[in-house]
PDB file of C-alpha atoms and ligand atoms in Angstrom:
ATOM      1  CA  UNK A 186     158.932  50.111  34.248  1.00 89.00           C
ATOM      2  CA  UNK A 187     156.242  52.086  36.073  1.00 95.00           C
ATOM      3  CA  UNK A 188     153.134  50.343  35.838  1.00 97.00           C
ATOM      4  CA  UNK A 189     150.384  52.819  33.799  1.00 97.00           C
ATOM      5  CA  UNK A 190     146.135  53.048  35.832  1.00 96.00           C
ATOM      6  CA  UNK A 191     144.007  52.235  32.398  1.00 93.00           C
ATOM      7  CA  UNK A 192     140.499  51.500  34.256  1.00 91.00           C
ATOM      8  CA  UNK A 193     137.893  53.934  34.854  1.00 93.00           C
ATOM      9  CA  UNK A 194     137.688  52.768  38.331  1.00 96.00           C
ATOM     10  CA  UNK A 195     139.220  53.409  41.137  1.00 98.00           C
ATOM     11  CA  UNK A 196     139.125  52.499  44.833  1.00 98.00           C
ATOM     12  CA  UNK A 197     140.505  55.143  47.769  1.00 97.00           C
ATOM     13  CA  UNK A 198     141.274  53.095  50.510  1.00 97.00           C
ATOM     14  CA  UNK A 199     140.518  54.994  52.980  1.00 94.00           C
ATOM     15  CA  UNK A 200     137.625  55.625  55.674  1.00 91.00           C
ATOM     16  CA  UNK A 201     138.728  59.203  56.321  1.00 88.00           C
ATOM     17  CA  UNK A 202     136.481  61.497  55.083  1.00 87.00           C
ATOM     18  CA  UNK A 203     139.062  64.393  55.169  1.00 82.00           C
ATOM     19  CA  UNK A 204     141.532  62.426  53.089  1.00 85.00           C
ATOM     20  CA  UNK A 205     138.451  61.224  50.629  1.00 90.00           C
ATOM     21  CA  UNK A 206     137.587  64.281  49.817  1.00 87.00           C
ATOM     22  CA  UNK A 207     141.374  66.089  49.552  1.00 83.00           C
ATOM     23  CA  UNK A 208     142.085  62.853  46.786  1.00 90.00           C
ATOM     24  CA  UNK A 209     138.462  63.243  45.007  1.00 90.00           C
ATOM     25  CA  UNK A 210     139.407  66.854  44.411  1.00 86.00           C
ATOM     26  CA  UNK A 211     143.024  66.024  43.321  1.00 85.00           C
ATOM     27  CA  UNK A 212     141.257  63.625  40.935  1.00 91.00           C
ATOM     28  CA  UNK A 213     138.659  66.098  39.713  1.00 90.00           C
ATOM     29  CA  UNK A 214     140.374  66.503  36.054  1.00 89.00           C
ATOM     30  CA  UNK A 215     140.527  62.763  35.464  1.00 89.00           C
ATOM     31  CA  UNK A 216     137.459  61.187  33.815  1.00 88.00           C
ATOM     32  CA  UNK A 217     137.877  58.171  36.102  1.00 94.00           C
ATOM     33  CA  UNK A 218     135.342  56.651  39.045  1.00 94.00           C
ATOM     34  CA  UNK A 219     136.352  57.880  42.131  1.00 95.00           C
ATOM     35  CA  UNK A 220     135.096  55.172  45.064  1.00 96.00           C
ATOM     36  CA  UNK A 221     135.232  55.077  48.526  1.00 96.00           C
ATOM     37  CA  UNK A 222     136.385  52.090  50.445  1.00 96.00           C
ATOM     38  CA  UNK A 223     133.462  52.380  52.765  1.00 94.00           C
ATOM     39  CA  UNK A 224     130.866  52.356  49.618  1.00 94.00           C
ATOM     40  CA  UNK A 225     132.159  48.760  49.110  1.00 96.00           C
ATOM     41  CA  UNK A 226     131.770  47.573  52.968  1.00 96.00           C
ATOM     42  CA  UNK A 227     135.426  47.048  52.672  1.00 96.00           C
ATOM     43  CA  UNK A 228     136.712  47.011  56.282  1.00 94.00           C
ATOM     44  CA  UNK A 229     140.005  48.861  57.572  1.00 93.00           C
ATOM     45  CA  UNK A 230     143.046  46.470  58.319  1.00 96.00           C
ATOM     46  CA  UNK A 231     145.250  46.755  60.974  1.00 95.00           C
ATOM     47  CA  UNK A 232     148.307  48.723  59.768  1.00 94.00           C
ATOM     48  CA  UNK A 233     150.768  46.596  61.691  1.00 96.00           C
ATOM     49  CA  UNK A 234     153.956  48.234  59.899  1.00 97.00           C
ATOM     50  CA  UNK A 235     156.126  50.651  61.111  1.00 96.00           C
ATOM     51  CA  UNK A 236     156.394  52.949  58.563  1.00 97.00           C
ATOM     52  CA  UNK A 237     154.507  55.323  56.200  1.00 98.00           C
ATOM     53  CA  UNK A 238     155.204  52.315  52.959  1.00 98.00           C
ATOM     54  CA  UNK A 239     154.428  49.572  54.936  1.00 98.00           C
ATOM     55  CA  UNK A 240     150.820  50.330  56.094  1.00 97.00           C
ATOM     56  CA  UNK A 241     150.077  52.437  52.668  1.00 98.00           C
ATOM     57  CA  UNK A 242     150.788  48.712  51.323  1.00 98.00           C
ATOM     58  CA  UNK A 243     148.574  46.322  53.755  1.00 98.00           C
ATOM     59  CA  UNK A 244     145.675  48.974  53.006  1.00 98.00           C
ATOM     60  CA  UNK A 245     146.014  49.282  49.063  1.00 98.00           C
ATOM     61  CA  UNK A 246     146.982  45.408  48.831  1.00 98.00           C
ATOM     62  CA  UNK A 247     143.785  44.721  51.165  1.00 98.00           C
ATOM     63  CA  UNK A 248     140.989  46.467  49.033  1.00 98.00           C
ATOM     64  CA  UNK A 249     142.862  45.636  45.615  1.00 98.00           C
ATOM     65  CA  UNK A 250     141.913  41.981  46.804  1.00 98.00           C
ATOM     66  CA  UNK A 251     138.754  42.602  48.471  1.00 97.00           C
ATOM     67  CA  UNK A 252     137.093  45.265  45.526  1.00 98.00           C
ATOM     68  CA  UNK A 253     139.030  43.546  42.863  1.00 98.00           C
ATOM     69  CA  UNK A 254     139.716  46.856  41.377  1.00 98.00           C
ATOM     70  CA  UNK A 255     143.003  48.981  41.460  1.00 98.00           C
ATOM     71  CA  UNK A 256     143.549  50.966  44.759  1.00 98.00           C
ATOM     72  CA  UNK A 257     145.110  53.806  45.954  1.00 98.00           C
ATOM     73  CA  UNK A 258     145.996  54.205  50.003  1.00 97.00           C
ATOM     74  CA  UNK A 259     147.544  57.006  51.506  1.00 95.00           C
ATOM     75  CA  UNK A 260     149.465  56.500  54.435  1.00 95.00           C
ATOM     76  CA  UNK A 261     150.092  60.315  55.964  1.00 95.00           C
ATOM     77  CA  UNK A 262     151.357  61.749  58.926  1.00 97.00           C
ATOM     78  CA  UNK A 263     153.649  64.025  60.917  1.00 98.00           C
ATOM     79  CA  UNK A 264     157.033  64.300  61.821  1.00 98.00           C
ATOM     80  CA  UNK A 265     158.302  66.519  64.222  1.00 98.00           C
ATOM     81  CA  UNK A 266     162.558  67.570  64.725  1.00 98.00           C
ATOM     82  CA  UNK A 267     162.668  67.745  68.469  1.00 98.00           C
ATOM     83  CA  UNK A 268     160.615  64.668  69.069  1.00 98.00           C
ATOM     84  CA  UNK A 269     163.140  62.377  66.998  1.00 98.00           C
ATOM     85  CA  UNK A 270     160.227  62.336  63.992  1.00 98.00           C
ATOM     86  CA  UNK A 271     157.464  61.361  66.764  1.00 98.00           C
ATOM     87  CA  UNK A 272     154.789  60.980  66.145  1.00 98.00           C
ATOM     88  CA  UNK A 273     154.762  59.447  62.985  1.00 98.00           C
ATOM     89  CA  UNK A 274     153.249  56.630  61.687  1.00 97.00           C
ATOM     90  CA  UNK A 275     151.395  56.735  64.810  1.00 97.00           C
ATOM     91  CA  UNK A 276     150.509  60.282  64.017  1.00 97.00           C
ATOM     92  CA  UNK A 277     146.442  59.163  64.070  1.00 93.00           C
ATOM     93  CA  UNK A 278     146.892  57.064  67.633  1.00 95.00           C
ATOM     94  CA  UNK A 279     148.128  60.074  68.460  1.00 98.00           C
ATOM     95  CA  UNK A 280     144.139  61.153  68.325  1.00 98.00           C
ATOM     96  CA  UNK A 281     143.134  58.162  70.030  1.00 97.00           C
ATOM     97  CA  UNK A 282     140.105  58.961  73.003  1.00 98.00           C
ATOM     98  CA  UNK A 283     137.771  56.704  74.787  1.00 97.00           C
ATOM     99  CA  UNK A 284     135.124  58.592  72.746  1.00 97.00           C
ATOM    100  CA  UNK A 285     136.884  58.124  69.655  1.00 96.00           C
ATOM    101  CA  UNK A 286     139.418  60.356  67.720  1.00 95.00           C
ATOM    102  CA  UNK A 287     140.048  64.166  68.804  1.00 98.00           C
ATOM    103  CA  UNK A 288     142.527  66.007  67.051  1.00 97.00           C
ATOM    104  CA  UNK A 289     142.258  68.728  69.581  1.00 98.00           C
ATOM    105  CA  UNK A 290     143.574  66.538  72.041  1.00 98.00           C
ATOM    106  CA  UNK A 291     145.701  65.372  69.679  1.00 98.00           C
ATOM    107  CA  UNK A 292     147.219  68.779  69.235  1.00 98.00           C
ATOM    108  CA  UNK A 293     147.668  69.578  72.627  1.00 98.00           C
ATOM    109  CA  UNK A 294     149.155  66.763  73.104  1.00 98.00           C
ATOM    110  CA  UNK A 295     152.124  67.348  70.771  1.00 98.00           C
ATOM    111  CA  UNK A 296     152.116  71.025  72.051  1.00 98.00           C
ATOM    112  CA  UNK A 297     152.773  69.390  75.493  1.00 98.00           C
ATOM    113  CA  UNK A 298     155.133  67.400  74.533  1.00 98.00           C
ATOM    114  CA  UNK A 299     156.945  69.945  73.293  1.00 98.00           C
ATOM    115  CA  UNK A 300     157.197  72.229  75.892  1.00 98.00           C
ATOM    116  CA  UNK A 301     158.329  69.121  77.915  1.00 98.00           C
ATOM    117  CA  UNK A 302     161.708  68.845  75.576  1.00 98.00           C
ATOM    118  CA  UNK A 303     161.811  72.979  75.959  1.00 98.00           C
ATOM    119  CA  UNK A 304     161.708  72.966  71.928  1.00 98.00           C
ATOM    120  CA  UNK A 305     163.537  76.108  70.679  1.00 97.00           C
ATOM    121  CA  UNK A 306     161.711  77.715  67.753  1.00 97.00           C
ATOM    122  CA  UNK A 307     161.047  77.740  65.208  1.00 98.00           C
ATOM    123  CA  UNK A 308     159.535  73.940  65.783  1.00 98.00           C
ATOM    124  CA  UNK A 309     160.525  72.431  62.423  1.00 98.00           C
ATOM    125  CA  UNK A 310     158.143  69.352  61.324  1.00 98.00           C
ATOM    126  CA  UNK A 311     157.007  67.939  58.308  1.00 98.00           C
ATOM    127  CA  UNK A 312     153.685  66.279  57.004  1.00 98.00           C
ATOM    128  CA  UNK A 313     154.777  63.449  55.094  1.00 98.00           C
ATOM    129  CA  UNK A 314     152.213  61.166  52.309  1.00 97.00           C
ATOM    130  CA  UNK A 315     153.225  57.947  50.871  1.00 98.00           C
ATOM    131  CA  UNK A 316     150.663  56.751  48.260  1.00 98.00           C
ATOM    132  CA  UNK A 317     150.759  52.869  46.997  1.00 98.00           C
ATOM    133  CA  UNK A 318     148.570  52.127  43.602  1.00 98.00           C
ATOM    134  CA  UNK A 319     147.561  48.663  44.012  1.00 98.00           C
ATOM    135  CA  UNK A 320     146.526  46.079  41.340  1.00 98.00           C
ATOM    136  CA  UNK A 321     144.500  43.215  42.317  1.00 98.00           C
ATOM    137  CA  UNK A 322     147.637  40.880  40.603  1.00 98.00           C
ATOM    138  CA  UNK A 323     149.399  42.084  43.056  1.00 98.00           C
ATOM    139  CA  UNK A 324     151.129  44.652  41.757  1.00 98.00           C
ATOM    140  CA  UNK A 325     151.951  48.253  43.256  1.00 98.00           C
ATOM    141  CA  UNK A 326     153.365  51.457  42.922  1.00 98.00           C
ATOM    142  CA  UNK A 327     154.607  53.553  45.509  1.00 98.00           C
ATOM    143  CA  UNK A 328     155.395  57.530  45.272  1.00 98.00           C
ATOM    144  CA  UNK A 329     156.251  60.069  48.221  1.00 98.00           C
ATOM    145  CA  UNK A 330     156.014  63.467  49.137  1.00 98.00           C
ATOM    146  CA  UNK A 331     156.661  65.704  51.821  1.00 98.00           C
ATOM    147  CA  UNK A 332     155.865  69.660  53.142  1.00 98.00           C
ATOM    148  CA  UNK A 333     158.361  71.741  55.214  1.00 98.00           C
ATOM    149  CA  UNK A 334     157.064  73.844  57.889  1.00 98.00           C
ATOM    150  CA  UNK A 335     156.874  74.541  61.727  1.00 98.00           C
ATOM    151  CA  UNK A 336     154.340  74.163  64.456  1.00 98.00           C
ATOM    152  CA  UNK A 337     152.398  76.653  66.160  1.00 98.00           C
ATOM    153  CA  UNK A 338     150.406  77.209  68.908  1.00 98.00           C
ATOM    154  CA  UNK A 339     147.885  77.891  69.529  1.00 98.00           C
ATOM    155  CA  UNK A 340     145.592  76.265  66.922  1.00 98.00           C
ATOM    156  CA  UNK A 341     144.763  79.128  63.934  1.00 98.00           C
ATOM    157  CA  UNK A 342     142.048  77.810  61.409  1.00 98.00           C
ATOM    158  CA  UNK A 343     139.027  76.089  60.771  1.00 96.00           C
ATOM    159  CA  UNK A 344     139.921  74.567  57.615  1.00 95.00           C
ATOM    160  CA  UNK A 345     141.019  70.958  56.592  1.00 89.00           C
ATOM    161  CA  UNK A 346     141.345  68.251  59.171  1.00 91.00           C
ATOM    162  CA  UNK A 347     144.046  66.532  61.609  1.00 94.00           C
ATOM    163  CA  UNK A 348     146.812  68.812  62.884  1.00 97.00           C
ATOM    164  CA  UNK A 349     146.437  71.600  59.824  1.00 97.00           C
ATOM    165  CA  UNK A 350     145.930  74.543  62.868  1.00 98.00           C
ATOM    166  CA  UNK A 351     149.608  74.029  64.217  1.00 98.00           C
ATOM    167  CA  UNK A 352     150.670  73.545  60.636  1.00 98.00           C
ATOM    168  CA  UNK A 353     151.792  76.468  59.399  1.00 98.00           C
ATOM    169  CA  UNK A 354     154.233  75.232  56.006  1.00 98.00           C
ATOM    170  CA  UNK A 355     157.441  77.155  54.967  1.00 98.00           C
ATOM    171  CA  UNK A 356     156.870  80.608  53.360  1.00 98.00           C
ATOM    172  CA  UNK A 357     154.031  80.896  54.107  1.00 98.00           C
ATOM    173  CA  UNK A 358     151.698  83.231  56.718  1.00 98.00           C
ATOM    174  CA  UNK A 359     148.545  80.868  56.690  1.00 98.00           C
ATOM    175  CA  UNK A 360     148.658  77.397  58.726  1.00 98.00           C
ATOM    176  CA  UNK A 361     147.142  74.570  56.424  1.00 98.00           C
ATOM    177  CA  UNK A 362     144.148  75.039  58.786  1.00 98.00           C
ATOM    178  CA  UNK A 363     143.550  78.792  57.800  1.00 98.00           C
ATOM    179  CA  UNK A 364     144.149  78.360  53.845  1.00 97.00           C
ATOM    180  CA  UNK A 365     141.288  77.435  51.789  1.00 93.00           C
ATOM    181  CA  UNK A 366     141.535  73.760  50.181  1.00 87.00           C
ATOM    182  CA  UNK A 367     142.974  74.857  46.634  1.00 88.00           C
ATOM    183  CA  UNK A 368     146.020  76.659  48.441  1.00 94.00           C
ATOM    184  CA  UNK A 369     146.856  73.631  51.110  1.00 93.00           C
ATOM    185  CA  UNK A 370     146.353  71.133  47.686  1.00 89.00           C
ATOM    186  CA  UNK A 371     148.728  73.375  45.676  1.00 93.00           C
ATOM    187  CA  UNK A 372     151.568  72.907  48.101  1.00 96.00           C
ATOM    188  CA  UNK A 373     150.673  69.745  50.401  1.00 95.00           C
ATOM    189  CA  UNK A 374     152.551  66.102  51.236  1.00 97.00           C
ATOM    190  CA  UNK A 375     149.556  64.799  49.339  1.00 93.00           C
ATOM    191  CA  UNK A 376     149.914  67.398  46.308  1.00 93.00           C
ATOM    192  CA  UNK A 377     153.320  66.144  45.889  1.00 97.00           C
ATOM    193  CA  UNK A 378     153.082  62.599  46.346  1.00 97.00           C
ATOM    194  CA  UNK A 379     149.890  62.935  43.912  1.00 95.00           C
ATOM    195  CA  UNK A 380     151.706  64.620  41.524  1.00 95.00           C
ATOM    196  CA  UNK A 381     154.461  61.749  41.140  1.00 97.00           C
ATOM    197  CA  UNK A 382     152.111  59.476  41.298  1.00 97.00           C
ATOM    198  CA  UNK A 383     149.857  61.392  37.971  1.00 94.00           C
ATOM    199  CA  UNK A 384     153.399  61.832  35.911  1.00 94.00           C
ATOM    200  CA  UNK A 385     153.918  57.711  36.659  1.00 96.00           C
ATOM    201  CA  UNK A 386     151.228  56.240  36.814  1.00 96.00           C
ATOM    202  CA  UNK A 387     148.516  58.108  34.573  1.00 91.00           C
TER     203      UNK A 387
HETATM  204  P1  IMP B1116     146.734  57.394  58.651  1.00 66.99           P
HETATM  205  O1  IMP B1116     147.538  57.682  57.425  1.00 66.99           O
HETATM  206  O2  IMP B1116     145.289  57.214  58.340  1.00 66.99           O
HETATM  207  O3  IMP B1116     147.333  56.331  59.500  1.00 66.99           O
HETATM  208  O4  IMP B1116     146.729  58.691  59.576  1.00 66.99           O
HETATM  209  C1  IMP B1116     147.399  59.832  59.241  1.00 66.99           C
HETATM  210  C2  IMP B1116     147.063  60.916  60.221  1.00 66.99           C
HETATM  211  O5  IMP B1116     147.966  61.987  59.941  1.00 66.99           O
HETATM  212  C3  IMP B1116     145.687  61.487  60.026  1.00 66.99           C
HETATM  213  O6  IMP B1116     144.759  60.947  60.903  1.00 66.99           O
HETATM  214  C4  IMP B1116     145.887  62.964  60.331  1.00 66.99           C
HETATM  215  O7  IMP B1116     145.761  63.194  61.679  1.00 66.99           O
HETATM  216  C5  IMP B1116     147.324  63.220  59.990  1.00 66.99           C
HETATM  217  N1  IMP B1116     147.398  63.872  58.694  1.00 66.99           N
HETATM  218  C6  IMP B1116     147.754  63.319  57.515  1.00 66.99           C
HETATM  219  N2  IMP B1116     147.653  64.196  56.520  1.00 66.99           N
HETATM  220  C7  IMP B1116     147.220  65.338  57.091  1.00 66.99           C
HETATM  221  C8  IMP B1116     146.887  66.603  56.562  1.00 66.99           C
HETATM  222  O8  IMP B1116     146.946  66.888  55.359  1.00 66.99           O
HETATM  223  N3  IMP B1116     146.481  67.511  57.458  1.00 66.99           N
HETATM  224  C9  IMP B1116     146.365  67.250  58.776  1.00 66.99           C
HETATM  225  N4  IMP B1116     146.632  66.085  59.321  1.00 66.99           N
HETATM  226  C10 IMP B1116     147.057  65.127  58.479  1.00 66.99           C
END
C-alpha cells in the first residue's frame, strides 16, 4: 500500500532554483513546510544512475538521511525521437561549460545535433519527471509523468528555465518558454508526476 506524507515538513531535494520554485507553487494549496535542500547545507550527491528512478532515489534517499525529514527529488529531463531518447538523464551535462551551466549552449547544442541526423519534422521529444518521496526509514515512493511535444528552433520565450524555448508541447501554439508558469504547471512532466504523487501520497 502507498505510503501516506503526514508531517508538516518537507524537504525538496534539489539546488535548482527553477525546479524549487515550479514544486513550491505546485505545493501552494497544502498547509505543509516547503524547504529547500540548500537551507539545510545539505550537499548534492553524485547521481551515478542511469536513469530518471535511479538518481531521483540517491537524491531523495540522501537528504531523507541527512535532514531526517521526508524528501521529495525530482529527477527531470528530455528525450528526444531522432537522437535514440538522447539526451536524457544527462539532459543537465548536456549544459555543462567551463563557466558553469548554459542552457543556451545547451540548446544549440541539441539543435546541432539535430541537423547532424537531418531530423525530419516535426522533431518529436518529450520532457519526462520522475519524483521519489523519501522517508528517513528508508522508505520511498516513486510516481512518473511525461509531456508530448516537438522541438523548435530557434529559441521563443523568456519564461521558465532549461530547454522550455525549443519546447513547444502538443496542441499547443506557445513553447513552455513563452507560456506563463500557471499554463506550463497545468500541463507539464512535473504537473503530472505531481499529480500522482498528491492522489498517493497526500
Ligand atoms: P536533473 O534532474 O537535475 O538531473 O536535470 C534535469 C535537467 O532537465 C534540468 O537541468 C533542465 O535542463 C531539464 N529540465 C527538466 N525539467 C525541465 C523543465 O520543466 N523545463 C526545462 N528544462 C527542464
Amino acid at each position: 500500500m502507498t505510503r501516506k506524507f503526514s508531517g508538516e515538513q518537507l524537504v525538496i531535494a534539489t539546488h535548482n532554483q527553477g525546479k524549487l520554485e515550479e514544486i513550491r507553487h505546485l505545493f501552494e494549496p497544502f498547509k505543509i513546510n516547503i524547504i529547500g535542500a540548500n537551507q539545510l547545507n545539505i550537499t548534492e550527491p553524485e547521481e551515478t544512475e542511469d536513469s530518471f528512478v535511479g538518481n531521483a532515489r540517491i537524491k531523495a534517499h540522501f537528504s531523507a538521511k541527512m535532514s531526517n525529514l521526508p524528501s521529495l527529488a525530482d529527477d527531470s529531463g528530455i528525450t528526444i525521437d531522432a537522437l535514440n531518447g538522447a539526451p536524457g538523464v544527462y539532459t543537465a551535462n548536456w549544459a555543462e561549460t567551463s563557466g558553469g551551466r548554459d542552457f543556451v549552449y545547451a540548446m544549440e547544442k541539441t539543435h546541432n545535433a539535430l541537423s547532424e541526423v537531418d531530423a525530419p519534422y516535426p522533431r518529436s521529444a518529450q520532457f519526462r519527471c520522475t519524483l521519489v518521496l523519501a522517508w528517513p526509514d528508508g522508505h520511498d515512493e516513486v510516481f512518473e509523468g511525461v509531456i508530448e511535444g516537438s522541438l523548435v528552433w530557434p529559441m521563443r520565450g523568456e519564461n521558465g528555465h532549461g530547454y522550455d524555448p525549443i519546447f513547444l508541447p502538443n496542441g499547443y501554439s506557445e513553447t513552455f518558454g513563452e507560456m506563463n508558469r500557471w499554463e506550463k504547471n497545468k500541463i507539464s512532466h512535473r504537473a503530472d508526476a505531481f499529480s500522482k504523487l498528491l492522489s498517493g501520497c497526500f
